[in-house]
CSV table of C-alpha atoms and ligand atoms in Angstrom, one decimal:
chain,number,residue,atom,x,y,z
A,1,UNK,CA,282.9,119.7,136.6
A,2,UNK,CA,282.6,116.6,138.9
A,3,UNK,CA,280.0,113.9,138.3
A,4,UNK,CA,277.9,115.2,141.2
A,5,UNK,CA,278.1,118.8,139.9
A,6,UNK,CA,276.9,117.6,136.4
A,7,UNK,CA,273.9,115.8,138.0
A,8,UNK,CA,273.0,118.9,140.1
A,9,UNK,CA,273.2,121.2,137.1
A,10,UNK,CA,270.9,118.8,135.1
A,11,UNK,CA,268.5,118.6,138.0
A,12,UNK,CA,268.3,122.4,138.4
A,13,UNK,CA,267.8,122.7,134.6
A,14,UNK,CA,265.0,120.1,134.5
A,15,UNK,CA,263.1,120.9,137.7
A,16,UNK,CA,263.4,124.7,138.1
A,17,UNK,CA,260.2,125.1,140.1
A,18,UNK,CA,260.8,122.3,142.6
A,19,UNK,CA,262.5,124.2,145.3
A,20,UNK,CA,262.2,121.6,148.1
A,21,UNK,CA,263.3,118.7,145.8
A,22,UNK,CA,266.4,120.7,144.6
A,23,UNK,CA,267.2,121.6,148.2
A,24,UNK,CA,267.2,118.0,149.3
A,25,UNK,CA,269.0,116.7,146.2
A,26,UNK,CA,271.7,119.3,146.6
A,27,UNK,CA,272.2,118.5,150.2
A,28,UNK,CA,272.4,114.8,149.6
A,29,UNK,CA,274.6,114.8,146.5
A,30,UNK,CA,277.0,117.4,147.9
A,31,UNK,CA,277.4,115.2,151.0
A,32,UNK,CA,278.1,112.2,148.8
A,33,UNK,CA,281.0,113.8,146.8
A,34,UNK,CA,283.7,112.0,148.8
A,35,UNK,CA,282.2,108.6,148.2
A,36,UNK,CA,281.3,109.3,144.6
A,37,UNK,CA,284.9,110.2,143.9
A,38,UNK,CA,286.1,106.8,145.3
A,39,UNK,CA,283.6,104.9,143.0
A,40,UNK,CA,284.2,106.0,139.4
A,41,UNK,CA,282.3,102.9,138.1
A,42,UNK,CA,279.1,104.6,139.3
A,43,UNK,CA,279.3,107.2,136.6
A,44,UNK,CA,279.7,104.6,133.9
A,45,UNK,CA,276.6,102.9,135.2
A,46,UNK,CA,274.6,106.2,135.2
A,47,UNK,CA,273.9,105.6,138.9
A,48,UNK,CA,273.2,109.1,140.0
A,49,UNK,CA,271.1,109.9,137.0
A,50,UNK,CA,268.9,106.9,137.9
A,51,UNK,CA,269.0,107.7,141.7
A,52,UNK,CA,267.7,111.3,141.4
A,53,UNK,CA,264.7,110.3,139.2
A,54,UNK,CA,261.7,108.7,140.9
A,55,UNK,CA,260.8,105.3,139.5
A,56,UNK,CA,257.2,106.3,139.1
A,57,UNK,CA,254.8,109.2,140.0
A,58,UNK,CA,251.1,108.8,140.1
A,59,UNK,CA,248.9,111.9,140.2
A,60,UNK,CA,245.1,111.6,140.6
A,61,UNK,CA,241.9,113.5,141.3
A,62,UNK,CA,240.2,113.0,144.8
A,63,UNK,CA,236.6,114.1,144.6
A,64,UNK,CA,234.4,114.1,147.8
A,65,UNK,CA,231.3,115.8,149.1
A,66,UNK,CA,231.5,118.0,152.2
A,67,UNK,CA,228.9,118.3,155.0
A,68,UNK,CA,227.1,121.1,153.2
A,69,UNK,CA,226.6,118.9,150.1
A,70,UNK,CA,229.2,120.7,148.0
A,71,UNK,CA,231.6,118.8,145.7
A,72,UNK,CA,235.2,119.3,146.7
A,73,UNK,CA,238.2,118.1,144.6
A,74,UNK,CA,241.8,117.7,145.9
A,75,UNK,CA,245.0,116.5,144.3
A,76,UNK,CA,246.3,113.0,145.2
A,77,UNK,CA,249.9,111.9,144.6
A,78,UNK,CA,252.1,108.8,145.1
A,79,UNK,CA,255.8,109.1,144.5
A,80,UNK,CA,257.5,105.6,144.2
A,81,UNK,CA,261.1,106.8,144.5
A,82,UNK,CA,263.3,103.8,144.7
A,83,UNK,CA,262.7,100.1,145.2
A,84,UNK,CA,266.3,98.9,145.0
A,85,UNK,CA,266.3,97.4,148.5
A,86,UNK,CA,262.7,96.7,149.1
A,87,UNK,CA,259.0,97.7,148.5
A,88,UNK,CA,258.3,101.4,148.4
A,89,UNK,CA,257.8,102.5,152.0
A,90,UNK,CA,257.0,105.9,153.4
A,91,UNK,CA,254.3,108.1,154.9
A,92,UNK,CA,251.2,109.8,153.4
A,93,UNK,CA,250.9,113.5,154.1
A,94,UNK,CA,247.7,115.5,154.1
A,95,UNK,CA,248.5,119.2,154.2
A,96,UNK,CA,247.7,122.2,152.0
A,97,UNK,CA,251.4,122.6,151.2
A,98,UNK,CA,251.7,119.2,149.6
A,99,UNK,CA,252.9,119.2,146.0
A,100,UNK,CA,255.2,117.2,143.8
A,101,UNK,CA,258.3,119.1,144.9
A,102,UNK,CA,257.6,118.3,148.5
A,103,UNK,CA,256.8,114.6,147.9
A,104,UNK,CA,259.9,114.1,145.7
A,105,UNK,CA,262.1,115.6,148.4
A,106,UNK,CA,260.5,113.4,151.0
A,107,UNK,CA,260.7,110.3,148.7
A,108,UNK,CA,264.5,110.9,148.2
A,109,UNK,CA,265.1,111.4,151.9
A,110,UNK,CA,263.0,108.3,152.7
A,111,UNK,CA,265.1,106.1,150.4
A,112,UNK,CA,268.3,106.8,152.3
A,113,UNK,CA,266.5,106.8,155.7
A,114,UNK,CA,265.0,103.4,155.1
A,115,UNK,CA,268.4,102.1,154.0
A,116,UNK,CA,269.9,103.3,157.3
A,117,UNK,CA,267.5,101.3,159.3
A,118,UNK,CA,269.1,98.1,157.8
A,119,UNK,CA,265.6,96.8,157.1
A,120,UNK,CA,264.6,95.8,153.5
A,121,UNK,CA,262.5,98.9,152.6
A,122,UNK,CA,262.6,101.1,149.5
A,123,UNK,CA,261.6,104.7,149.5
A,124,UNK,CA,258.3,106.4,148.6
A,125,UNK,CA,255.9,109.1,149.8
A,126,UNK,CA,252.4,110.1,149.0
A,127,UNK,CA,249.6,112.4,150.0
A,128,UNK,CA,247.3,115.2,149.2
A,129,UNK,CA,246.8,119.0,149.5
A,130,UNK,CA,243.7,118.2,151.6
A,131,UNK,CA,243.6,120.0,154.9
A,132,UNK,CA,242.1,117.8,157.6
A,133,UNK,CA,242.2,120.7,160.2
A,134,UNK,CA,238.9,122.4,159.6
A,135,UNK,CA,237.1,119.3,158.5
A,136,UNK,CA,234.4,117.2,160.4
A,137,UNK,CA,235.1,113.6,161.3
A,138,UNK,CA,232.7,112.5,158.5
A,139,UNK,CA,234.4,114.7,155.9
A,140,UNK,CA,237.8,113.2,156.8
A,141,UNK,CA,236.3,109.7,156.5
A,142,UNK,CA,234.8,110.5,153.1
A,143,UNK,CA,238.0,112.1,151.9
A,144,UNK,CA,240.1,109.0,153.0
A,145,UNK,CA,237.7,106.7,151.2
A,146,UNK,CA,237.8,108.6,148.0
A,147,UNK,CA,241.6,108.8,148.2
A,148,UNK,CA,241.8,105.1,148.6
A,149,UNK,CA,239.5,104.5,145.6
A,150,UNK,CA,242.6,105.3,143.5
A,151,UNK,CA,245.5,104.5,145.8
A,152,UNK,CA,244.4,100.9,146.5
A,153,UNK,CA,245.4,99.7,143.1
A,154,UNK,CA,249.0,100.7,143.7
A,155,UNK,CA,249.4,99.1,147.1
A,156,UNK,CA,250.7,95.7,148.0
A,157,UNK,CA,252.7,94.2,150.9
A,158,UNK,CA,255.6,93.5,148.4
A,159,UNK,CA,255.2,96.7,146.3
A,160,UNK,CA,253.9,99.8,148.2
A,161,UNK,CA,253.3,100.1,151.9
A,162,UNK,CA,252.3,103.5,153.2
A,163,UNK,CA,252.0,104.8,156.8
A,164,UNK,CA,251.2,108.2,158.4
A,165,UNK,CA,253.0,111.6,158.2
A,166,UNK,CA,251.7,115.2,158.8
A,167,UNK,CA,247.9,115.1,159.1
A,168,UNK,CA,247.7,111.3,158.8
A,169,UNK,CA,247.5,109.3,162.0
A,170,UNK,CA,245.9,106.1,163.2
A,171,UNK,CA,242.4,107.5,162.5
A,172,UNK,CA,243.1,108.2,158.8
A,173,UNK,CA,245.0,104.9,158.4
A,174,UNK,CA,241.9,103.1,159.8
A,175,UNK,CA,239.6,104.7,157.3
A,176,UNK,CA,242.0,104.0,154.4
A,177,UNK,CA,242.7,100.4,155.4
A,178,UNK,CA,238.9,99.8,155.8
A,179,UNK,CA,238.3,101.0,152.3
A,180,UNK,CA,241.2,99.1,150.9
A,181,UNK,CA,239.8,95.9,152.4
A,182,UNK,CA,236.4,96.5,150.8
A,183,UNK,CA,237.8,97.2,147.4
A,184,UNK,CA,240.2,94.3,147.4
A,185,UNK,CA,238.0,91.9,149.3
A,186,UNK,CA,241.1,90.7,151.1
A,187,UNK,CA,242.6,91.4,154.6
A,188,UNK,CA,246.2,92.3,153.6
A,189,UNK,CA,247.4,93.6,156.9
A,190,UNK,CA,250.9,94.2,155.5
A,191,UNK,CA,249.8,97.0,153.0
A,192,UNK,CA,249.8,99.7,155.7
A,193,UNK,CA,251.8,100.4,158.8
A,194,UNK,CA,250.7,102.6,161.7
A,195,UNK,CA,247.5,100.6,162.0
A,196,UNK,CA,245.5,100.3,165.2
A,197,UNK,CA,246.6,97.4,167.4
A,198,UNK,CA,243.3,95.6,167.1
A,199,UNK,CA,243.8,95.0,163.4
A,200,UNK,CA,247.5,94.3,162.9
A,201,UNK,CA,249.3,97.5,164.1
A,202,UNK,CA,252.5,97.3,166.1
A,203,UNK,CA,252.7,98.3,169.7
A,204,UNK,CA,255.3,101.1,170.0
A,205,UNK,CA,254.7,102.5,166.5
A,206,UNK,CA,253.0,105.8,167.6
A,207,UNK,CA,255.9,106.5,170.0
A,208,UNK,CA,258.7,105.2,167.7
A,209,UNK,CA,259.8,108.4,165.9
A,210,UNK,CA,260.0,110.6,169.0
A,211,UNK,CA,261.5,107.9,171.2
A,212,UNK,CA,264.0,107.0,168.5
A,213,UNK,CA,265.0,110.6,168.2
A,214,UNK,CA,265.9,110.6,171.9
A,215,UNK,CA,267.9,107.4,171.6
A,216,UNK,CA,269.9,109.0,168.8
A,217,UNK,CA,270.4,112.2,170.8
A,218,UNK,CA,271.6,110.1,173.8
A,219,UNK,CA,274.2,108.4,171.6
A,220,UNK,CA,275.4,111.6,170.0
A,221,UNK,CA,275.8,113.3,173.3
A,222,UNK,CA,277.7,110.4,174.7
A,223,UNK,CA,280.4,110.8,172.0
A,224,UNK,CA,281.2,114.1,173.7
A,225,UNK,CA,280.9,112.7,177.2
A,226,UNK,CA,277.5,114.2,177.8
A,227,UNK,CA,274.1,112.8,178.7
A,228,UNK,CA,270.4,113.8,178.2
A,229,UNK,CA,269.8,114.0,182.0
A,230,UNK,CA,269.6,117.6,183.1
A,231,UNK,CA,269.5,119.1,179.7
A,232,UNK,CA,267.1,121.9,178.9
A,233,UNK,CA,265.3,121.0,175.6
A,234,UNK,CA,263.0,122.9,173.3
A,235,UNK,CA,260.8,121.1,170.7
A,236,UNK,CA,258.9,122.5,167.7
A,237,UNK,CA,255.8,120.7,166.7
A,238,UNK,CA,253.5,119.0,169.1
A,239,UNK,CA,252.2,116.2,166.9
A,240,UNK,CA,253.0,112.6,166.8
A,241,UNK,CA,256.8,113.2,166.7
A,242,UNK,CA,257.1,116.2,169.0
A,243,UNK,CA,254.9,114.9,171.8
A,244,UNK,CA,256.5,111.5,172.0
A,245,UNK,CA,260.0,113.1,171.8
A,246,UNK,CA,259.0,115.3,174.7
A,247,UNK,CA,257.7,112.4,176.6
A,248,UNK,CA,260.9,110.4,176.2
A,249,UNK,CA,263.1,113.5,177.0
A,250,UNK,CA,261.3,113.8,180.4
A,251,UNK,CA,261.6,110.1,181.1
A,252,UNK,CA,265.4,110.4,180.5
A,253,UNK,CA,265.7,113.2,183.0
A,254,UNK,CA,265.7,116.2,180.8
A,255,UNK,CA,263.6,119.3,181.2
A,256,UNK,CA,261.4,120.3,178.2
A,257,UNK,CA,261.2,124.1,178.6
A,258,UNK,CA,259.3,125.0,175.4
A,259,UNK,CA,257.1,123.4,172.7
A,260,UNK,CA,255.4,124.8,169.7
A,261,UNK,CA,252.5,124.1,167.3
A,262,UNK,CA,251.2,126.2,164.4
A,263,UNK,CA,249.4,128.5,166.9
A,264,UNK,CA,252.6,129.6,168.8
A,265,UNK,CA,254.8,128.2,171.6
A,266,UNK,CA,254.5,127.6,175.3
A,267,UNK,CA,257.4,128.2,177.7
A,268,UNK,CA,258.1,127.4,181.3
A,269,UNK,CA,261.7,127.6,182.5
A,270,UNK,CA,260.9,125.1,185.2
A,271,UNK,CA,259.6,122.5,182.7
A,272,UNK,CA,256.4,121.8,180.8
A,273,UNK,CA,254.1,119.1,182.1
A,274,UNK,CA,254.2,117.0,178.9
A,275,UNK,CA,251.6,114.5,180.2
A,276,UNK,CA,249.1,117.4,180.6
A,277,UNK,CA,249.9,118.9,177.2
A,278,UNK,CA,249.6,115.5,175.4
A,279,UNK,CA,245.7,115.2,175.6
A,280,UNK,CA,245.3,118.7,174.2
A,281,UNK,CA,247.3,117.8,171.1
A,282,UNK,CA,246.4,114.2,170.6
A,283,UNK,CA,242.6,114.9,170.4
A,284,UNK,CA,243.5,117.0,167.3
A,285,UNK,CA,240.9,119.5,168.3
A,286,UNK,CA,242.6,121.9,170.7
A,287,UNK,CA,245.9,123.7,170.5
A,288,UNK,CA,248.8,124.9,172.6
A,289,UNK,CA,247.0,128.3,172.8
A,290,UNK,CA,244.1,126.5,174.4
A,291,UNK,CA,246.4,124.7,176.8
A,292,UNK,CA,248.1,128.0,177.7
A,293,UNK,CA,244.7,129.6,178.3
A,294,UNK,CA,243.8,126.9,180.8
A,295,UNK,CA,247.3,126.8,182.4
A,296,UNK,CA,248.7,130.2,183.4
A,297,UNK,CA,251.9,128.7,184.7
A,298,UNK,CA,253.2,128.6,181.1
A,299,UNK,CA,253.8,131.7,178.9
A,300,UNK,CA,252.3,131.6,175.4
A,301,UNK,CA,253.8,133.5,172.4
A,302,UNK,CA,251.6,133.4,169.3
A,303,UNK,CA,254.5,132.9,166.9
A,304,UNK,CA,256.2,129.5,166.8
A,305,UNK,CA,259.3,130.8,165.0
A,306,UNK,CA,260.2,132.9,168.0
A,307,UNK,CA,260.8,129.8,170.1
A,308,UNK,CA,264.3,129.4,168.8
A,309,UNK,CA,265.3,132.6,170.6
A,310,UNK,CA,265.1,130.7,174.0
A,311,UNK,CA,268.4,129.7,175.5
A,312,UNK,CA,268.6,125.9,175.7
A,313,UNK,CA,271.0,122.9,175.6
A,314,UNK,CA,269.2,120.9,172.9
A,315,UNK,CA,266.8,121.8,170.1
A,316,UNK,CA,264.6,119.2,168.4
A,317,UNK,CA,262.8,120.6,165.3
A,318,UNK,CA,259.8,118.2,164.9
A,319,UNK,CA,257.3,120.2,162.8
A,320,UNK,CA,258.0,120.6,159.2
A,321,UNK,CA,260.5,121.5,156.4
A,322,UNK,CA,262.5,124.7,156.6
A,323,UNK,CA,261.0,125.8,159.9
A,324,UNK,CA,264.5,126.6,161.3
A,325,UNK,CA,266.4,129.3,159.3
A,326,UNK,CA,269.8,130.9,159.6
A,327,UNK,CA,268.7,133.6,162.0
A,328,UNK,CA,267.1,131.0,164.2
A,329,UNK,CA,270.3,128.9,164.1
A,330,UNK,CA,272.3,131.9,165.1
A,331,UNK,CA,269.9,132.6,168.0
A,332,UNK,CA,270.2,129.0,169.2
A,333,UNK,CA,274.0,129.3,169.1
A,334,UNK,CA,273.9,132.5,171.1
A,335,UNK,CA,271.6,130.8,173.6
A,336,UNK,CA,274.3,128.0,174.1
A,337,UNK,CA,272.8,125.1,172.2
A,338,UNK,CA,275.1,122.0,172.1
A,339,UNK,CA,272.9,119.7,169.9
A,340,UNK,CA,270.3,119.9,167.3
A,341,UNK,CA,268.5,116.7,166.2
A,342,UNK,CA,265.9,116.7,163.5
A,343,UNK,CA,262.7,114.9,164.3
A,344,UNK,CA,261.0,116.4,161.2
A,345,UNK,CA,262.2,115.9,157.6
A,346,UNK,CA,264.5,118.8,156.4
A,347,UNK,CA,263.4,121.2,159.1
A,348,UNK,CA,266.7,123.2,159.0
A,349,UNK,CA,267.5,125.3,155.9
A,350,UNK,CA,270.9,124.8,154.2
A,351,UNK,CA,272.2,128.0,155.8
A,352,UNK,CA,271.1,127.0,159.3
A,353,UNK,CA,272.9,123.6,158.8
A,354,UNK,CA,276.0,125.4,157.7
A,355,UNK,CA,275.8,127.6,160.8
A,356,UNK,CA,275.6,124.6,163.1
A,357,UNK,CA,278.5,122.8,161.4
A,358,UNK,CA,280.7,126.0,161.4
A,359,UNK,CA,280.1,126.3,165.2
A,360,UNK,CA,280.8,122.6,165.8
A,361,UNK,CA,277.3,122.0,167.2
A,362,UNK,CA,276.2,118.3,167.2
A,363,UNK,CA,273.8,118.2,164.2
A,364,UNK,CA,271.8,115.1,163.4
A,365,UNK,CA,269.9,115.2,160.1
A,366,UNK,CA,266.3,113.8,160.0
A,367,UNK,CA,267.1,110.9,157.8
A,368,UNK,CA,269.2,109.4,160.6
A,369,UNK,CA,267.6,110.9,163.8
A,370,UNK,CA,263.9,110.4,162.9
A,371,UNK,CA,264.3,106.9,161.3
A,372,UNK,CA,262.8,105.2,164.3
A,373,UNK,CA,259.3,105.7,163.0
A,374,UNK,CA,259.9,103.8,159.7
A,375,UNK,CA,262.1,101.4,161.5
A,376,UNK,CA,259.1,100.3,163.7
A,377,UNK,CA,257.0,100.3,160.5
A,378,UNK,CA,259.4,97.7,159.2
A,379,UNK,CA,258.9,95.7,162.4
A,380,UNK,CA,255.2,96.0,161.9
A,381,UNK,CA,255.6,94.5,158.4
A,382,UNK,CA,257.6,91.6,159.9
A,383,UNK,CA,254.9,90.9,162.5
A,384,UNK,CA,252.2,91.1,159.8
A,385,UNK,CA,254.1,88.6,157.7
A,386,UNK,CA,254.5,86.2,160.6
A,387,UNK,CA,250.9,86.8,161.8
A,388,UNK,CA,251.9,87.5,165.3
A,389,UNK,CA,252.4,90.4,167.7
A,390,UNK,CA,255.5,91.3,169.7
A,391,UNK,CA,255.2,93.0,173.1
A,392,UNK,CA,255.8,96.7,173.4
A,393,UNK,CA,259.0,96.0,175.4
A,394,UNK,CA,260.2,93.8,172.6
A,395,UNK,CA,259.5,96.4,169.9
A,396,UNK,CA,261.0,99.3,171.9
A,397,UNK,CA,264.1,97.2,172.6
A,398,UNK,CA,264.5,96.5,168.9
A,399,UNK,CA,264.0,100.2,168.2
A,400,UNK,CA,266.7,101.2,170.6
A,401,UNK,CA,269.1,98.8,169.1
A,402,UNK,CA,268.3,100.0,165.5
A,403,UNK,CA,268.9,103.6,166.6
A,404,UNK,CA,272.2,102.8,168.2
A,405,UNK,CA,273.2,101.0,165.0
A,406,UNK,CA,272.2,103.9,162.8
A,407,UNK,CA,274.1,106.3,165.0
A,408,UNK,CA,277.2,104.2,164.8
A,409,UNK,CA,277.0,103.6,161.1
A,410,UNK,CA,276.7,107.3,160.5
A,411,UNK,CA,279.7,108.0,162.8
A,412,UNK,CA,281.9,105.3,161.2
A,413,UNK,CA,281.1,106.5,157.7
A,414,UNK,CA,281.9,110.1,158.5
A,415,UNK,CA,285.1,109.0,160.2
A,416,UNK,CA,286.2,106.7,157.4
A,417,UNK,CA,286.0,109.7,155.0
A,418,UNK,CA,287.8,112.0,157.4
A,419,UNK,CA,284.7,114.0,158.6
A,420,UNK,CA,284.8,113.3,162.4
A,421,UNK,CA,281.4,113.6,164.0
A,422,UNK,CA,279.7,115.0,160.8
A,423,UNK,CA,276.4,113.2,160.8
A,424,UNK,CA,275.3,114.9,157.6
A,425,UNK,CA,278.1,113.3,155.6
A,426,UNK,CA,277.9,110.1,157.6
A,427,UNK,CA,274.1,109.5,157.2
A,428,UNK,CA,274.1,110.2,153.5
A,429,UNK,CA,277.1,108.0,152.8
A,430,UNK,CA,276.0,105.1,155.0
A,431,UNK,CA,272.4,105.3,153.6
A,432,UNK,CA,273.5,105.6,150.0
A,433,UNK,CA,276.1,102.8,149.9
A,434,UNK,CA,273.5,100.0,150.3
A,435,UNK,CA,271.1,101.5,147.8
A,436,UNK,CA,274.0,102.0,145.3
A,437,UNK,CA,275.2,98.5,145.8
A,438,UNK,CA,271.7,97.1,145.1
A,439,UNK,CA,271.2,99.4,142.1
A,440,UNK,CA,274.6,98.2,140.6
A,441,UNK,CA,273.6,94.6,141.2
A,442,UNK,CA,270.2,95.0,139.4
A,443,UNK,CA,271.8,96.4,136.3
A,444,UNK,CA,270.3,99.3,134.3
A,445,UNK,CA,266.6,99.2,135.3
B,1,NDP,P1,251.6,115.8,162.9
B,1,NDP,O1,250.6,116.2,161.9
B,1,NDP,O2,251.2,114.8,163.9
B,1,NDP,O3,252.2,117.0,163.7
B,1,NDP,C1,252.7,118.2,163.2
B,1,NDP,C2,252.9,119.2,164.2
B,1,NDP,O4,253.7,120.3,163.7
B,1,NDP,C3,251.6,119.8,164.7
B,1,NDP,O5,251.6,120.0,166.1
B,1,NDP,C4,251.5,121.1,164.0
B,1,NDP,O6,250.8,122.1,164.7
B,1,NDP,C5,253.0,121.5,164.1
B,1,NDP,N1,253.4,122.5,163.1
B,1,NDP,C6,253.1,122.7,161.8
B,1,NDP,N2,253.7,123.8,161.3
B,1,NDP,C7,254.4,124.3,162.3
B,1,NDP,C8,255.3,125.5,162.5
B,1,NDP,N3,255.5,126.2,161.5
B,1,NDP,N4,255.8,125.7,163.7
B,1,NDP,C9,255.6,124.9,164.7
B,1,NDP,N5,254.7,123.8,164.7
B,1,NDP,C10,254.2,123.5,163.5
B,1,NDP,O7,252.9,115.3,162.1
B,1,NDP,P2,254.1,114.4,162.6
B,1,NDP,O8,254.4,114.7,164.0
B,1,NDP,O9,253.8,113.0,162.2
B,1,NDP,O10,255.3,114.9,161.6
B,1,NDP,C11,256.1,116.0,162.0
B,1,NDP,C12,257.4,115.9,161.1
B,1,NDP,O11,258.0,114.7,161.4
B,1,NDP,C13,257.2,115.9,159.6
B,1,NDP,O12,258.2,116.6,159.0
B,1,NDP,C14,257.2,114.5,159.2
B,1,NDP,O13,257.5,114.3,157.8
B,1,NDP,C15,258.3,114.0,160.2
B,1,NDP,N6,258.3,112.5,160.4
B,1,NDP,C16,257.1,111.9,160.9
B,1,NDP,C17,257.2,110.5,161.2
B,1,NDP,C18,256.0,109.8,161.8
B,1,NDP,O14,256.2,108.7,162.2
B,1,NDP,N7,254.9,110.4,162.0
B,1,NDP,C19,258.4,109.8,161.0
B,1,NDP,C20,259.6,110.5,160.6
B,1,NDP,C21,259.5,111.9,160.3
B,1,NDP,P3,249.2,122.1,164.6
B,1,NDP,O15,248.8,120.9,165.4
B,1,NDP,O16,248.8,123.4,165.2
B,1,NDP,O17,248.8,121.9,163.2
B,2,2IT,O1,259.0,110.3,157.3
B,2,2IT,C1,258.8,109.2,157.7
B,2,2IT,O2,259.8,108.4,158.0
B,2,2IT,C2,257.5,108.8,158.0
B,2,2IT,N1,256.5,109.5,157.8
B,2,2IT,C3,257.2,107.3,158.4
B,2,2IT,C4,257.1,106.4,157.3
B,2,2IT,C5,256.7,105.0,157.6
B,2,2IT,O3,256.5,104.3,156.6
B,2,2IT,O4,256.5,104.6,158.7
């Protein structure tokens, strides 16, 4: 049994009910096999045993009162996964599916993603099973304030710096930062990223994940002599990541022919007018179903999973974990897809990834392709420390450079180990090497 196999066996034995965490850990450790083999000193140092165990997990009660005066209680979590290369950094997710397995998988992925950005950020993730969808504005504010009553004591610009993720955008960050400031009696801008521009946020952060995804796609296509211009693209998820990915795709000369949200997907073979869809989704009140009802030029199908059946050149899954399964991957291949880049975290199932690799499709895993968001979060932290603002052009130019660097480091790592353009192997190895080096340097702690 190899060192990696021993660790995986232990993880499955100890965490049998954590399906998402086991899926992410298996994907990561399997991809790391070639580099682990070359570094036998890691086993002596118990490096993988330490890496797979979060440094700290905090679980707490979040009580709040709804508009009808009833007491509601949600679960709150913070997973501080790894601080070897910097303060814990990652998003907060508010969604009914949030549990420890989901946050541990996200924390582990985040650790390697943050390392890939080449900025000094460790990995963490937090959130709650609270569902903001059917709540009033006042309920969302009360929930965020109650959530912060516990979370605030764990935050610090050198220890824990959250941002947004599913269900958490600038509005929620505003409420949480406001409560943090009251509780602490101190304006510590650097304890949150994704803030509004008026109180320390970075220009370009809302766009960063989606735009970064398109920069990565451009680089990956260029390796095969292709470009984004003229490509037919389908995008799942019409939230922060999906909408900005669509916006950038259009500005690079591609045609976005389909987009989905949880209500279904819209399709127009001649191209979707992304600028018209955007207000429907950014107000967080209306859906793609509403957009389709008002715009008969698009077809609407009330099942988002069916979208992968549409023939296209590029697919960008930007919604949620395990949204793209093996049957969907096979449908994409039948439809002539040449590249799949993950805007979401772990949206493709292991069998779907296997299918893409077998068919030599360009496949970019989320930890590399969606790292633009956290990269600009890192730039927001830098601006906060310096107490100044960079222009949007400056931020986006740095983002573009970071995405090119991430792409190239994944490619060189994969090539060095004899895996060609395999971004799964490349991203995991390139991300892990820096974390491993720092963990070896700090000794057993
Ligand atoms: P948002 O909450 O802004 O948007 C999520 C979108 O996905 C919504 O449009 C939602 O629809 C849609 N959705 C949910 N489930 C499905 C489904 N089964 N099929 C199709 N669409 C669905 O989240 P983000 O855009 O911020 O995050 C999306 C993904 O990207 C997550 O995996 C997140 O972890 C990842 N990510 C986010 C980053 C960021 O900076 N925000 C950075 C890196 C990764 P509806 O509106 O109807 O609910
Ligand atoms: O998954 C992610 O990278 C995010 N949700 C963004 C995290 C961040 O700290 O900006």
